[in-house]
Structures are given as C-alpha cells and as structure tokens.
mmCIF file of N, CA and C in Angstrom:
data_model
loop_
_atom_site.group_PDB
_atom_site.id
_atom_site.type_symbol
_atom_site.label_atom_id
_atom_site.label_comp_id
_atom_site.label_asym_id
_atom_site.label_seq_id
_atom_site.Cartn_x
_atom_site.Cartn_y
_atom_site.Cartn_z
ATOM 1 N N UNK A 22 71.948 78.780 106.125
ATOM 2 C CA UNK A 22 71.200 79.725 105.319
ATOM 3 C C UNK A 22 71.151 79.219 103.868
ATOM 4 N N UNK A 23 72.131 78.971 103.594
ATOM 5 C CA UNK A 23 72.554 78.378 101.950
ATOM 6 C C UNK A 23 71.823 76.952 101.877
ATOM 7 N N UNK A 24 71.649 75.844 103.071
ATOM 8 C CA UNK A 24 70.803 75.030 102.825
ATOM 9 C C UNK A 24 69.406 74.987 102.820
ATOM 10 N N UNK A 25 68.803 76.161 103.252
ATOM 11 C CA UNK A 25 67.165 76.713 103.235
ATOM 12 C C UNK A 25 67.055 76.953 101.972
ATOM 13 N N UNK A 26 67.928 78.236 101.763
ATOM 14 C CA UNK A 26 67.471 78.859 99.941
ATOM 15 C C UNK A 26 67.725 77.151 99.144
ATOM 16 N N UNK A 27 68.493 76.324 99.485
ATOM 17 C CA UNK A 27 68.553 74.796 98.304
ATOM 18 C C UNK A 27 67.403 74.558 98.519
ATOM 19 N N UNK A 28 66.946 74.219 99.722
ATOM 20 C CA UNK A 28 65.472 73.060 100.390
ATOM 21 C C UNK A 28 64.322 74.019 99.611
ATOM 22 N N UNK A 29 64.343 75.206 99.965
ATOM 23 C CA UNK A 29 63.458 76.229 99.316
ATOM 24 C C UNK A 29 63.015 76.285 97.884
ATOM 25 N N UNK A 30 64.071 76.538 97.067
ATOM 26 C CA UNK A 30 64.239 76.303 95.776
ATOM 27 C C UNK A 30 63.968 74.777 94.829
ATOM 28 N N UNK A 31 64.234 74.183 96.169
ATOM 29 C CA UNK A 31 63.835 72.676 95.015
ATOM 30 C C UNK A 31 62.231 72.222 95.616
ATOM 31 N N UNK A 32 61.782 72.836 96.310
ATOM 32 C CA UNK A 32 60.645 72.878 96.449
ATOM 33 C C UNK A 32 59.703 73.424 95.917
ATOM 34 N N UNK A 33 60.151 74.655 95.535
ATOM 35 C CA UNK A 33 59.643 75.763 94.319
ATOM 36 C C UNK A 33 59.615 74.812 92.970
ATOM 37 N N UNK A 34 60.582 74.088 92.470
ATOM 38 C CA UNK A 34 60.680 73.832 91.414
ATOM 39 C C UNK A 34 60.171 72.626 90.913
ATOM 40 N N UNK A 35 60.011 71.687 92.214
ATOM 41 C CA UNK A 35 58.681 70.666 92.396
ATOM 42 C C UNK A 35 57.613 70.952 92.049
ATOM 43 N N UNK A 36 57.065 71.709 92.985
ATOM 44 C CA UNK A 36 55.759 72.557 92.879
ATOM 45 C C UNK A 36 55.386 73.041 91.472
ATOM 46 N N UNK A 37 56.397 73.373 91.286
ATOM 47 C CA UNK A 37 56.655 74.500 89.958
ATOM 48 C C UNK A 37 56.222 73.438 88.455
ATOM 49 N N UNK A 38 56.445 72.504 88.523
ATOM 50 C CA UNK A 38 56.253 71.407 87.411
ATOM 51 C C UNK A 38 55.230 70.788 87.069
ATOM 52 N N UNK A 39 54.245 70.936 88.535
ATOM 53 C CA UNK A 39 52.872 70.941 87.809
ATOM 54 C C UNK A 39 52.105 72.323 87.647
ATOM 55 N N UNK A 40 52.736 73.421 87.615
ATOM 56 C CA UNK A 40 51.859 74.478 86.635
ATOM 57 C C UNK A 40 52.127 74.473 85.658
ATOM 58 N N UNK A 41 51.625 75.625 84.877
ATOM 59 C CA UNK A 41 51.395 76.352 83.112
ATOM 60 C C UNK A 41 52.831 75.914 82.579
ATOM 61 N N UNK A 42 52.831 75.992 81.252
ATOM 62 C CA UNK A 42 54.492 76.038 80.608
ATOM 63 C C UNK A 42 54.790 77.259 81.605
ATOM 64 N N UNK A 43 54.172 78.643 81.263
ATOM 65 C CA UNK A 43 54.710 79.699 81.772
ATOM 66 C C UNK A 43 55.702 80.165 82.906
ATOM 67 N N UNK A 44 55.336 78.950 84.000
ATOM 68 C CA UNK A 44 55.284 79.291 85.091
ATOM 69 C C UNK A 44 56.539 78.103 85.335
ATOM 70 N N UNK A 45 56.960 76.938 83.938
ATOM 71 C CA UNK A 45 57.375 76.076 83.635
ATOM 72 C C UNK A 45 59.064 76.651 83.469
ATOM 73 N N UNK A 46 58.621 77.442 82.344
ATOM 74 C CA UNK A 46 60.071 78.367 81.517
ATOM 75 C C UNK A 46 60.829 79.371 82.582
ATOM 76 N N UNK A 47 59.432 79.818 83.769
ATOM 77 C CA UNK A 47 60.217 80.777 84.752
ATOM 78 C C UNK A 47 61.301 79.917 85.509
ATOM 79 N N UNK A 48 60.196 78.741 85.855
ATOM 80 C CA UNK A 48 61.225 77.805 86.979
ATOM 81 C C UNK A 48 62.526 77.696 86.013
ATOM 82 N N UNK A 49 62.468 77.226 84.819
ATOM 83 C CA UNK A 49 63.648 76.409 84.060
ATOM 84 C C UNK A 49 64.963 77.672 84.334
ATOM 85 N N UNK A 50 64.326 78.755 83.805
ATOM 86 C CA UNK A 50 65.092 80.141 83.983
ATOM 87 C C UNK A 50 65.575 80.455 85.298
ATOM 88 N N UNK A 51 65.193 80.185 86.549
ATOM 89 C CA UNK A 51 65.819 80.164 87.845
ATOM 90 C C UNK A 51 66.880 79.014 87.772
ATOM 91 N N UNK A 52 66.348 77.984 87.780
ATOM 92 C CA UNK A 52 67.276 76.797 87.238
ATOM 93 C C UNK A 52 68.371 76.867 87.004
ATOM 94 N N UNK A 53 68.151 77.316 85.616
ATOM 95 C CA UNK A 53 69.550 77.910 84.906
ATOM 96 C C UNK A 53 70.109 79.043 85.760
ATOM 97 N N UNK A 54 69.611 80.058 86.250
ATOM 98 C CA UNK A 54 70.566 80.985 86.990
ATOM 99 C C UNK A 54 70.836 80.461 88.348
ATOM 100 N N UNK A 55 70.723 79.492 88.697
ATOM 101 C CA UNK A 55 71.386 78.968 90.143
ATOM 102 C C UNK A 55 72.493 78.169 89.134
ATOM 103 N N UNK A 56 72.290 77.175 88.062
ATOM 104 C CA UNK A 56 73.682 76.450 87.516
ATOM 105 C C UNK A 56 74.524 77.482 87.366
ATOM 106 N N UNK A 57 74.209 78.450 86.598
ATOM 107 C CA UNK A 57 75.835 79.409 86.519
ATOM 108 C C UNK A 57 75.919 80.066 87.384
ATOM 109 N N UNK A 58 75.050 80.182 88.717
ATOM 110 C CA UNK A 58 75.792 80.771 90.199
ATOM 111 C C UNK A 58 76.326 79.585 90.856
ATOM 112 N N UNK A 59 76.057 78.848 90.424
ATOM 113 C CA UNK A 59 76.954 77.430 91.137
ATOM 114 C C UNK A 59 77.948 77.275 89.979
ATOM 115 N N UNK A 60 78.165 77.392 89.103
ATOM 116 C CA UNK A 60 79.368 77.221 88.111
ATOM 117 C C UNK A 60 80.365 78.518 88.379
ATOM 118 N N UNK A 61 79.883 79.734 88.616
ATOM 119 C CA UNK A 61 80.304 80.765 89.143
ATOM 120 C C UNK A 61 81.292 80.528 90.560
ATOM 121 N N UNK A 62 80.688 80.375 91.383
ATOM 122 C CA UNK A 62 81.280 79.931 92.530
ATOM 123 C C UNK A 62 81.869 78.907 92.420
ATOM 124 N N UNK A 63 81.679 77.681 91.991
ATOM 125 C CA UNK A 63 83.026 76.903 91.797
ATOM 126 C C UNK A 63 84.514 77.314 91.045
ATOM 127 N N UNK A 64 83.914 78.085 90.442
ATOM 128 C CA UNK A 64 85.488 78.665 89.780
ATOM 129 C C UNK A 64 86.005 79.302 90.384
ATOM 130 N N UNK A 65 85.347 80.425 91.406
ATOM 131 C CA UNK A 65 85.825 81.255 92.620
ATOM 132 C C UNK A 65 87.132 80.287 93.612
ATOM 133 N N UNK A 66 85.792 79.076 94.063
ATOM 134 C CA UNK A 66 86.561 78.063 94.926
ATOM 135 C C UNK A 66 87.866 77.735 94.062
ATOM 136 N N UNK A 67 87.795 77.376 92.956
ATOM 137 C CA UNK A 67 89.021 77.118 92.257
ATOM 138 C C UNK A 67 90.087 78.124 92.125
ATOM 139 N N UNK A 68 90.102 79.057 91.909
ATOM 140 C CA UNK A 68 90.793 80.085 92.057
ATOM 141 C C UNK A 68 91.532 80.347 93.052
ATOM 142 N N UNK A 69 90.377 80.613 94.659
ATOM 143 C CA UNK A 69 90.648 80.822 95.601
ATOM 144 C C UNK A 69 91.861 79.535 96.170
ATOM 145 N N UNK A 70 91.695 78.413 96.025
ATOM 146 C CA UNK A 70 92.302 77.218 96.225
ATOM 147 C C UNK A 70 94.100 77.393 95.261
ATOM 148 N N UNK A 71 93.953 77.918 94.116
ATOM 149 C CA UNK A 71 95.130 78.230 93.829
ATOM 150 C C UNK A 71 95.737 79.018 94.108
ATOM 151 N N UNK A 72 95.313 80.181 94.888
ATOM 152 C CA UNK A 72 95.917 81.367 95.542
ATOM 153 C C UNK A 72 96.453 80.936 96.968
ATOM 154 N N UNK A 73 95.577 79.794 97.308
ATOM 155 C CA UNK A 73 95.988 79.362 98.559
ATOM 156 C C UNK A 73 97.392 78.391 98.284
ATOM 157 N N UNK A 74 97.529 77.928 97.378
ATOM 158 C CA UNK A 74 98.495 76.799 96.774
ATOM 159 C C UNK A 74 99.796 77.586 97.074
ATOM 160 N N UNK A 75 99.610 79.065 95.794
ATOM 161 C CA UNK A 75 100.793 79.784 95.615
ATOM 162 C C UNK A 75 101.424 80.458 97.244
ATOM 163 N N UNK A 76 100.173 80.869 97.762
ATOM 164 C CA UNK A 76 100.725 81.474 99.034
ATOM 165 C C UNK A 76 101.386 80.631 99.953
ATOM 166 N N UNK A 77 101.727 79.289 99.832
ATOM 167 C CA UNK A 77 101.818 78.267 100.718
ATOM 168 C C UNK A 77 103.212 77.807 100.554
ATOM 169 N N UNK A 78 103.332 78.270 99.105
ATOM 170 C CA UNK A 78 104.685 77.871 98.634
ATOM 171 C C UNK A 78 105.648 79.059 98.457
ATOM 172 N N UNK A 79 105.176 80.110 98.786
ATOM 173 C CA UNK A 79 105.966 81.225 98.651
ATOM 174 C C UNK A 79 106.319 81.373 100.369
ATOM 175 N N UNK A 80 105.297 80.987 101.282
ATOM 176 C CA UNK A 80 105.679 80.789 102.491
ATOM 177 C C UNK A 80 106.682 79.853 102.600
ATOM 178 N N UNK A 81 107.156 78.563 102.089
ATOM 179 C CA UNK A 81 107.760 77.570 102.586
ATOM 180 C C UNK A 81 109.133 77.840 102.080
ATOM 181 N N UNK A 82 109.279 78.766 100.608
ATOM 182 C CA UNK A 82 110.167 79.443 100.538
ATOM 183 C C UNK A 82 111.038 80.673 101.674
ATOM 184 N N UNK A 83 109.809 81.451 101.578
ATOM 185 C CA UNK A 83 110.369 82.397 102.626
ATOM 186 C C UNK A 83 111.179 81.827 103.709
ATOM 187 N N UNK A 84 110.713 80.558 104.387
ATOM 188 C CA UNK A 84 111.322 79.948 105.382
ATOM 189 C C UNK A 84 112.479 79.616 105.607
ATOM 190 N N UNK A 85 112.243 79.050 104.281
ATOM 191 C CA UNK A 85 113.963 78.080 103.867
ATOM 192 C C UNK A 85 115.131 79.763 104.064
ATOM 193 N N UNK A 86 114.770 80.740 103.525
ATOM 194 C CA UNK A 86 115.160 81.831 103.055
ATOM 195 C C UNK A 86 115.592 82.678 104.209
ATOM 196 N N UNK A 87 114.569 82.545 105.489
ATOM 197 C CA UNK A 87 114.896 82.720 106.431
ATOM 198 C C UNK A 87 115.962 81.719 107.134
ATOM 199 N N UNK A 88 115.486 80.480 107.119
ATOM 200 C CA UNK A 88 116.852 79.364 108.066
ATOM 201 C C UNK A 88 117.848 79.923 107.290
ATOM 202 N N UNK A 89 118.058 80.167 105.930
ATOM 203 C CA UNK A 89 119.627 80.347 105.646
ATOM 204 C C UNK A 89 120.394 81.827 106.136
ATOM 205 N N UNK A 90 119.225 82.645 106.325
ATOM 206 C CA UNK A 90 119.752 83.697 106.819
ATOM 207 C C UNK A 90 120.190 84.247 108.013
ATOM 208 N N UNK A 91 119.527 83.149 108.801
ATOM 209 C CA UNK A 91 120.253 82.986 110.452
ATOM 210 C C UNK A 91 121.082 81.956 110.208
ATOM 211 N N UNK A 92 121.224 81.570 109.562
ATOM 212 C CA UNK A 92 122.653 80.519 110.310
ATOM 213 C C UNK A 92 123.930 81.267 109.244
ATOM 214 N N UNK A 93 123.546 82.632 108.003
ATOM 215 C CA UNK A 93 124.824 83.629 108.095
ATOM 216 C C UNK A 93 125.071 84.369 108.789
ATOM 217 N N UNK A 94 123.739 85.107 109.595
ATOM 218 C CA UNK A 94 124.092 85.771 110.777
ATOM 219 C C UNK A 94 124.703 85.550 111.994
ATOM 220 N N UNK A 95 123.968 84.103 112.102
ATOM 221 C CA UNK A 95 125.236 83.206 113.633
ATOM 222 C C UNK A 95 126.902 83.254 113.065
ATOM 223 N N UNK A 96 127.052 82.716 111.661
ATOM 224 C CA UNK A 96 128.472 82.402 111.492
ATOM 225 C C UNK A 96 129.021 83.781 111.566
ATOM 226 N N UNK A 97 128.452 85.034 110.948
ATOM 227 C CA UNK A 97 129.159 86.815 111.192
ATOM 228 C C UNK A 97 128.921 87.111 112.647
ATOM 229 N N UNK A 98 128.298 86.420 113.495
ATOM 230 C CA UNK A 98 128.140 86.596 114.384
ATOM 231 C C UNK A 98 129.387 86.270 115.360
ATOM 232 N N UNK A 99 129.874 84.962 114.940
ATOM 233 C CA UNK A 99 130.481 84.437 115.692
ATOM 234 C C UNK A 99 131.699 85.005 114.769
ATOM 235 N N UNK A 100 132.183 85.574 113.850
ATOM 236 C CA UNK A 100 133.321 86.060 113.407
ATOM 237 C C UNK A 100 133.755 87.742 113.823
ATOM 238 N N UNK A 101 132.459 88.010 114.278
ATOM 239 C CA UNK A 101 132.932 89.342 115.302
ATOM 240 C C UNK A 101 132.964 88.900 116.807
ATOM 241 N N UNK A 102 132.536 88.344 117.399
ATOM 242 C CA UNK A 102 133.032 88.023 118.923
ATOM 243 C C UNK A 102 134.694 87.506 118.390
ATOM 244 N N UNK A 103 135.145 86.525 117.590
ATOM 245 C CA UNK A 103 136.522 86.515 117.026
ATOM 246 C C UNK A 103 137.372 87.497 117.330
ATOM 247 N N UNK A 104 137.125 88.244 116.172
ATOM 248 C CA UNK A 104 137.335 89.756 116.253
ATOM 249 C C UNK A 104 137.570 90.667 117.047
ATOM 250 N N UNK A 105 136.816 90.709 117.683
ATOM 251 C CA UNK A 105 136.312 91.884 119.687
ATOM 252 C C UNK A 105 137.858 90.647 120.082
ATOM 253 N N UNK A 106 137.913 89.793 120.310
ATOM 254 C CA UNK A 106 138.590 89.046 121.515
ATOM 255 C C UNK A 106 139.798 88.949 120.668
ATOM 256 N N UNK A 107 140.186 89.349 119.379
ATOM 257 C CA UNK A 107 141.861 89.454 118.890
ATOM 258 C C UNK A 107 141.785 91.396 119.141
ATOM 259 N N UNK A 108 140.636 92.319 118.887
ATOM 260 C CA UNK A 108 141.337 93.459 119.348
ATOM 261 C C UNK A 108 141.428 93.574 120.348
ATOM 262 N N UNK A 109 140.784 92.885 121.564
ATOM 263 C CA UNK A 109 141.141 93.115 123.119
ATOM 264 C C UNK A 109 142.589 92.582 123.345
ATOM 265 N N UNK A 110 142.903 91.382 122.452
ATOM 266 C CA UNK A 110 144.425 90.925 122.997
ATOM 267 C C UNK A 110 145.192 92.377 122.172
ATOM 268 N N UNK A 111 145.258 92.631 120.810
ATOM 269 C CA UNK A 111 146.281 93.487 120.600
ATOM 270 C C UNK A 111 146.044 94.498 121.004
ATOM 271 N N UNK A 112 145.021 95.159 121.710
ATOM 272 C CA UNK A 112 145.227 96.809 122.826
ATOM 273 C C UNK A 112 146.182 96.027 123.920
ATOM 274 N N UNK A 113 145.768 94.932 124.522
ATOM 275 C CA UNK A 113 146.714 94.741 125.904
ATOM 276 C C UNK A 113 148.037 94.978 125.423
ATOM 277 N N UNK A 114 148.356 93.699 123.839
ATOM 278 C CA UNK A 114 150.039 93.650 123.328
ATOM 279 C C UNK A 114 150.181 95.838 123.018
ATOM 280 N N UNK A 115 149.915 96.498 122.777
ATOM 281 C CA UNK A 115 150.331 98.009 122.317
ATOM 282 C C UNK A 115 150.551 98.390 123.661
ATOM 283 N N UNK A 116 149.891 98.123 124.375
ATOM 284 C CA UNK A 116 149.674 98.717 125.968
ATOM 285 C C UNK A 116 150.765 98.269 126.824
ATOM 286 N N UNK A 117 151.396 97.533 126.454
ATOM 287 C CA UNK A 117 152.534 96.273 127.032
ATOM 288 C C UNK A 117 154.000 97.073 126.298
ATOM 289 N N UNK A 118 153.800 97.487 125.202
ATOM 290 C CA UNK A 118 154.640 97.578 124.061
ATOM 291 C C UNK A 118 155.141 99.081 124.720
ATOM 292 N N UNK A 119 153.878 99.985 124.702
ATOM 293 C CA UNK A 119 154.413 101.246 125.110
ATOM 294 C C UNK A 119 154.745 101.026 126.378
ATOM 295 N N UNK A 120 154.215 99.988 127.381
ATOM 296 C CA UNK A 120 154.943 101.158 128.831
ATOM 297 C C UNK A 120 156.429 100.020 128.865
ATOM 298 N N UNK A 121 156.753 99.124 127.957
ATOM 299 C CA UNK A 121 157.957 98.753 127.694
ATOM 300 C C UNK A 121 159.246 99.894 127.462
ATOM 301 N N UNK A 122 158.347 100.328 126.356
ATOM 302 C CA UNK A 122 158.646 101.444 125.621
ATOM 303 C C UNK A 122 159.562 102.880 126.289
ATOM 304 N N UNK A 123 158.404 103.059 127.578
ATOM 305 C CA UNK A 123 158.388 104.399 128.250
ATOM 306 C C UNK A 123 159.778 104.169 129.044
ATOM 307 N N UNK A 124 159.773 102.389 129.753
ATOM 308 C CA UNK A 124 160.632 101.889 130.676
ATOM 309 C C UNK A 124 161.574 102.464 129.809
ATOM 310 N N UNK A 125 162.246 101.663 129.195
ATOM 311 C CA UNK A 125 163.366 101.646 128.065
ATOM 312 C C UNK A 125 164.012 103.355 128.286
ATOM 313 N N UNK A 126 163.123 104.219 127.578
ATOM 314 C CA UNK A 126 163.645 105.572 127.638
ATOM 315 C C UNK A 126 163.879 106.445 128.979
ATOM 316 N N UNK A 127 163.006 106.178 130.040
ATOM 317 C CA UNK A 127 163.400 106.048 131.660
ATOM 318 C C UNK A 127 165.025 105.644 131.860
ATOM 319 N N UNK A 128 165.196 104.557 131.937
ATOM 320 C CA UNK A 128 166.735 103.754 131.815
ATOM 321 C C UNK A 128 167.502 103.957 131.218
ATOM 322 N N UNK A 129 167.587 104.703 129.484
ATOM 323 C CA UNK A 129 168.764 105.373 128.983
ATOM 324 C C UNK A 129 168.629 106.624 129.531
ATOM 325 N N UNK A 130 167.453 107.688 129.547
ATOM 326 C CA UNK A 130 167.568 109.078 130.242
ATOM 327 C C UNK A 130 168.524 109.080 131.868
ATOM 328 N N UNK A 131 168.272 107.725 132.642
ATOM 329 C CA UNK A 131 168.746 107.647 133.713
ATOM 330 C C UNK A 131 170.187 107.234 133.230
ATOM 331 N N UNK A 132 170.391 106.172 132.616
ATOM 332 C CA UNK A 132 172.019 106.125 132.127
ATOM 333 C C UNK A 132 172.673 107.264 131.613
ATOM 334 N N UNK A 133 172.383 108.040 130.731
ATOM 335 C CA UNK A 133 172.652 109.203 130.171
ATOM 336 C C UNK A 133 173.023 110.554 131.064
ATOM 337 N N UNK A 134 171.883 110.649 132.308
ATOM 338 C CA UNK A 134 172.008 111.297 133.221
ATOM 339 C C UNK A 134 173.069 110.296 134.151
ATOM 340 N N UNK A 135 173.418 109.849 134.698
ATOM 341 C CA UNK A 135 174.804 109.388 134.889
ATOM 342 C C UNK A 135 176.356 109.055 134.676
ATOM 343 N N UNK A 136 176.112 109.035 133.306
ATOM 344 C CA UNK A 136 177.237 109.054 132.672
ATOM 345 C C UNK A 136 177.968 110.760 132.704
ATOM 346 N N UNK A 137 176.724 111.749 132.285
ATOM 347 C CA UNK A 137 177.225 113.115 132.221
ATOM 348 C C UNK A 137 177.457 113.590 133.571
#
C-alpha cells in the first residue's frame, strides 16, 4: 500500500513539473509534507527501536534475577528436607526416651512393690 501512495506520488510530481508555478508550489508543498512525514516516522522508528533496546535489557536482567532466585530456593529447599529428616530422627530419639522412661518406672514400681 505504502509503495503505491510512493509510485503514485512521484508520478504526480513528475507530471506536476511541467505545469504552472502554481500547480509547481502545490507539488513542492506535498513534497515537503511527505519529508516531515518521513522525518516524522523515522524518529518514531527511532524511538520505537530504543524502547525495544531497553525492554531487552530489562528482560535479560529479569533472567539473571530469576536464575539467582531458583538456585536460593533449591539451596532452602534442600535445607528443609535437612530439617524434616533431623525432626523425624529426634521424634523417634523422644519416643525411645519416653517408653525407656515408662520401662524404668514399671521396674522400680515393680521393685518397690516387692520389697514392701
């Protein structure tokens, strides 16, 4: 579409150069308003191209930002399975401790009850 309105326009402006001044100053005046819609839009593109820059690098950040944040979550990760598997041993050691415990007072209640 954008290469018709060019082919179009510079055909107009061919044409356009052998009429009147009048018809001379109109063309020049289109002219000029396609240069600053093409100076227009290149600055867009420029713009747009630096927005693409920044977003690219705020992504590659994020990333990094992310890898470091899974490999603290693996290491807390792996410091609670630690954890879980030293409180499973010390419930067994309390659990061991009391029915030690219970024995013990069984065996003096039974000594005690014998002696009297």
């Amino acid at each position: 579409c954008q290469k018709l309105k060019d082919v179009y326009n510079k055909k107009a402006l061919l044409a356009g150069s052998s009429s009147s001044g009048r018809d001379g100053n109109n063309h020049r005046e289109r002219l000029l308003k396609q240069q600053d819609m093409l100076l227009n839009q290149n600055s867009q593109l420029e713009n747009a191209r630096k927005v693409l820059e920044e977003t690219e690098q705020v992504a590659l950040e994020i990333g990094t930002e992310l890898t470091h944040n899974r490999e603290t979550i693996e290491s807390a990760h792996g410091r609670v399975r630690s954890v879980a598997g030293l409180t499973g041993r010390a419930r067994r050691v309390l659990s061991s401790m009391s029915q030690r415990q219970t024995q013990q007072k069984m065996i003096l209640y039974g000594l005690a009850a014998g002696v009297v």
